[in-house]
Coordinates of N, CA and C in Angstrom, one line a residue:
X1 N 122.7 107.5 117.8 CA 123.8 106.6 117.8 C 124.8 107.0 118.9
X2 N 125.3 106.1 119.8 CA 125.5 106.5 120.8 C 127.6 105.9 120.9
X3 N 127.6 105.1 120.1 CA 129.1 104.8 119.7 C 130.2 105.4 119.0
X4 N 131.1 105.6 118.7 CA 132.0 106.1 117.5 C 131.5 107.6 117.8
X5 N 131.4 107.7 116.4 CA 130.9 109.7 116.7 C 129.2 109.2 116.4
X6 N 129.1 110.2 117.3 CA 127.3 110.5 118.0 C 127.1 110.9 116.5
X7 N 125.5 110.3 116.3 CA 124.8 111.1 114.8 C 123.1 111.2 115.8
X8 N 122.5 112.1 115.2 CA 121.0 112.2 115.4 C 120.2 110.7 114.5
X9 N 119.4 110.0 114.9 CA 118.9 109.6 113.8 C 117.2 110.0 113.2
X10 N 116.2 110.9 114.1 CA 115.6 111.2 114.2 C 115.6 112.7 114.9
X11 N 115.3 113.7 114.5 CA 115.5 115.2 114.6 C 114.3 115.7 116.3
X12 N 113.2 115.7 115.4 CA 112.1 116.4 116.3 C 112.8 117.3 117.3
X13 N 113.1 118.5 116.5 CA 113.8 119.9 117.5 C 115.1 119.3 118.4
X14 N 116.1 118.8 118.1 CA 116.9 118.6 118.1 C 118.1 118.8 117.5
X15 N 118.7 120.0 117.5 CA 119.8 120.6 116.7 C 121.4 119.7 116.5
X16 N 121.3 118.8 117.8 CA 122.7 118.7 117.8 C 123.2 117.8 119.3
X17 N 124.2 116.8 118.8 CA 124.3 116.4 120.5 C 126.0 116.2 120.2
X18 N 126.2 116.4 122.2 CA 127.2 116.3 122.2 C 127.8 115.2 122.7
X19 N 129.1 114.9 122.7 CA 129.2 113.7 122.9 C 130.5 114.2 124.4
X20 N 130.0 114.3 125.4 CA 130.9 114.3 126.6 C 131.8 114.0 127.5
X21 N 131.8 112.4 126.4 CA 133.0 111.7 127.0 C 131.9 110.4 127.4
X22 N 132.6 109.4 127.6 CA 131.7 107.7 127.7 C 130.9 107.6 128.4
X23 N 129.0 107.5 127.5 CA 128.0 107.2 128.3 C 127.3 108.5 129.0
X24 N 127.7 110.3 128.2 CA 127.7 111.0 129.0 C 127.5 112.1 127.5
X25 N 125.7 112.6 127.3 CA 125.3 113.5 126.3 C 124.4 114.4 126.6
X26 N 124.9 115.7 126.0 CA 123.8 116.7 125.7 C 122.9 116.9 124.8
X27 N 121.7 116.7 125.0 CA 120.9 117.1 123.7 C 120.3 118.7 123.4
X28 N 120.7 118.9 122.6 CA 120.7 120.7 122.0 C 119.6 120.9 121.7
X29 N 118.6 121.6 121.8 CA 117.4 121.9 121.0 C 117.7 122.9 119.9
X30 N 116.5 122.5 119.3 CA 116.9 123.2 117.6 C 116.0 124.8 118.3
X31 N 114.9 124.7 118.9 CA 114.1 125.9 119.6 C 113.9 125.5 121.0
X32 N 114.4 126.6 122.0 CA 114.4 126.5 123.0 C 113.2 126.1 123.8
X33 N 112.8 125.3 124.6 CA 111.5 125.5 125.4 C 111.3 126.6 126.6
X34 N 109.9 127.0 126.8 CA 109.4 127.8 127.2 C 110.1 128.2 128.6
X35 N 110.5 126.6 129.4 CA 111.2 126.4 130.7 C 111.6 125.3 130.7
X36 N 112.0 124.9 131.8 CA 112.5 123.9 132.0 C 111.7 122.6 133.0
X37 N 110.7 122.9 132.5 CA 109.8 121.8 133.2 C 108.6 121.0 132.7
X38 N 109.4 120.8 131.0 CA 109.1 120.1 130.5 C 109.4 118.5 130.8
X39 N 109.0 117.4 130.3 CA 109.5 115.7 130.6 C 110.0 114.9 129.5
X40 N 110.7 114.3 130.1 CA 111.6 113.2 129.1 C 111.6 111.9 129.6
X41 N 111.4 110.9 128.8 CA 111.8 109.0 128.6 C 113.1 108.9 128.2
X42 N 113.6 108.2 128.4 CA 115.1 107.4 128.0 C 115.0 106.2 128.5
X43 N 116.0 105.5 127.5 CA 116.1 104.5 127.1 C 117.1 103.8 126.3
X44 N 117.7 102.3 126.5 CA 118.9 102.1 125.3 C 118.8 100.8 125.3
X45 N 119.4 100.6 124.3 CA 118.8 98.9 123.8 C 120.4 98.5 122.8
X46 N 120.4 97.5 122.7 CA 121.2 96.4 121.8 C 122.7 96.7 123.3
X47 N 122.4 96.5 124.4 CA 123.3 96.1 125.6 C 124.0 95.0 125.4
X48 N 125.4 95.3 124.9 CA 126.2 94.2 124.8 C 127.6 94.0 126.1
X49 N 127.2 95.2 126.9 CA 128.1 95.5 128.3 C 127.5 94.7 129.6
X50 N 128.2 93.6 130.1 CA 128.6 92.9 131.1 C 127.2 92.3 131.5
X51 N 126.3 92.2 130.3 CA 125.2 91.5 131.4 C 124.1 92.7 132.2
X52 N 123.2 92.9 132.3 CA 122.2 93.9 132.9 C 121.6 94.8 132.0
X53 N 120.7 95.5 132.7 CA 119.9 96.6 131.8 C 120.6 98.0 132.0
X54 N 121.0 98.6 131.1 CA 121.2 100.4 131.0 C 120.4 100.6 131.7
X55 N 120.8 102.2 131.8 CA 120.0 103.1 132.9 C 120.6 104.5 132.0
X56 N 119.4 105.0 131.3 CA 119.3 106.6 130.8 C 118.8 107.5 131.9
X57 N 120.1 108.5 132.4 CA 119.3 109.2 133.4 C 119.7 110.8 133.5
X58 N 118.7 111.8 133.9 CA 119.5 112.7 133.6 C 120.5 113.9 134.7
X59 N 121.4 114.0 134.3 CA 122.2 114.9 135.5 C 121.7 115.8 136.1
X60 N 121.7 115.3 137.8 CA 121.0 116.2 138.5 C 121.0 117.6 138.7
X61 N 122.4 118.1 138.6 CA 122.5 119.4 138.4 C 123.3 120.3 137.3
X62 N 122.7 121.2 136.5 CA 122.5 121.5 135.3 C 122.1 120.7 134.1
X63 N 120.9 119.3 134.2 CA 120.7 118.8 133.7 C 119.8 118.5 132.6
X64 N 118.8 119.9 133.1 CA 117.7 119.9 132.3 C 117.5 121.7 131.9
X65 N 117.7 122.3 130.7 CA 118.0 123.2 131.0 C 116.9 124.0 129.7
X66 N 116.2 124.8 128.8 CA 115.5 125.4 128.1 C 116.3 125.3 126.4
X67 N 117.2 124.9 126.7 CA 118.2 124.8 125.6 C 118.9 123.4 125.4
X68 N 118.8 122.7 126.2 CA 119.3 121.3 126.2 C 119.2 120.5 127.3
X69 N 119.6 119.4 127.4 CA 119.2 118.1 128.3 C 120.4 116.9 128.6
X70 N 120.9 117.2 129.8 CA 122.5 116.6 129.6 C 121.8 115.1 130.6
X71 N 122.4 113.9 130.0 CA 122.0 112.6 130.3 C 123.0 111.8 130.4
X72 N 123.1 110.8 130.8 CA 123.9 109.5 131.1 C 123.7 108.5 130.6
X73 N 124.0 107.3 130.1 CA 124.1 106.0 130.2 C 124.8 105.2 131.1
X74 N 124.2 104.5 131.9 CA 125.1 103.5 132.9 C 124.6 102.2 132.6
X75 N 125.6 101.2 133.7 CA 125.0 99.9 133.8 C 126.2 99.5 135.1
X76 N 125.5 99.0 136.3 CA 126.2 98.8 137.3 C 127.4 100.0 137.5
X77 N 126.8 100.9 137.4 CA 127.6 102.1 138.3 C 128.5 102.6 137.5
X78 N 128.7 102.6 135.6 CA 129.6 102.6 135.4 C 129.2 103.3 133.7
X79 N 129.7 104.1 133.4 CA 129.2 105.2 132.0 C 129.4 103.7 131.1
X80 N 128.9 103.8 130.2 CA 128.8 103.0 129.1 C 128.5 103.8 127.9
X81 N 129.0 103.5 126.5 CA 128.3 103.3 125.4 C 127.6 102.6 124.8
X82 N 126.3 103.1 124.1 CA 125.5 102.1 123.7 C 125.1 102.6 122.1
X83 N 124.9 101.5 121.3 CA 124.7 101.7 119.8 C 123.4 102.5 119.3
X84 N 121.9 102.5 120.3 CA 120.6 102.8 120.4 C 120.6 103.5 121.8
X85 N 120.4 105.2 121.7 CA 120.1 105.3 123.1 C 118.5 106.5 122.6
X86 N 117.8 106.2 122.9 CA 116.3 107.1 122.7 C 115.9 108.2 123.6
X87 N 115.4 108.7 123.5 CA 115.3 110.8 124.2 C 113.9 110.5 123.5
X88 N 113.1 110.6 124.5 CA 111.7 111.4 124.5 C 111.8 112.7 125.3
X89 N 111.3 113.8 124.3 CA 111.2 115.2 125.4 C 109.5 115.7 125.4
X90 N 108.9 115.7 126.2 CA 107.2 116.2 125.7 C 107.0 117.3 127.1
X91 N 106.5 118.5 125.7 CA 106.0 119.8 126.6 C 104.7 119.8 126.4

């Protein structure tokens, strides 16, 4: 849940996220991975901001890290919240 205060709604090694300010999250792992060159999908849905598709993407620098995964929500250039934002992480 990506509005109000952030909740997990599905765990799968996922300790905890932070919420960074609008359109702008860390996902914590519950166990670290091996490195950082693992892969992730994103994704967000029920877009009720200005018309277009979101854009889940992750920050290019310090964004992917053995301990967590810092990401964005946009839509025309601009952080958004969204009610549904989805994290696939696969090692």
């Amino acid at each position: 849940n990506g509005t109000g205060t952030v909740a997990i709604r599905a765990s799968g090694n996922v300790s905890s996220i932070t919420d960074n300010g609008t359109g702008n999250y860390t996902v914590n792992f519950t166990t670290a991975m091996t490195d950082d060159k693992y892969s992730w999908a994103g994704s967000s849905s029920n877009i009720a901001v200005g018309g277009g598709t979101a854009s889940v993407a992750e920050y290019s620098l310090g964004g992917k890290t053995t301990s967590s995964l810092k990401i964005y929500v946009s839509i025309a250039n601009a952080y958004i919240d969204t009610p549904n934002i989805h994290c696939n992480i696969f090692r």
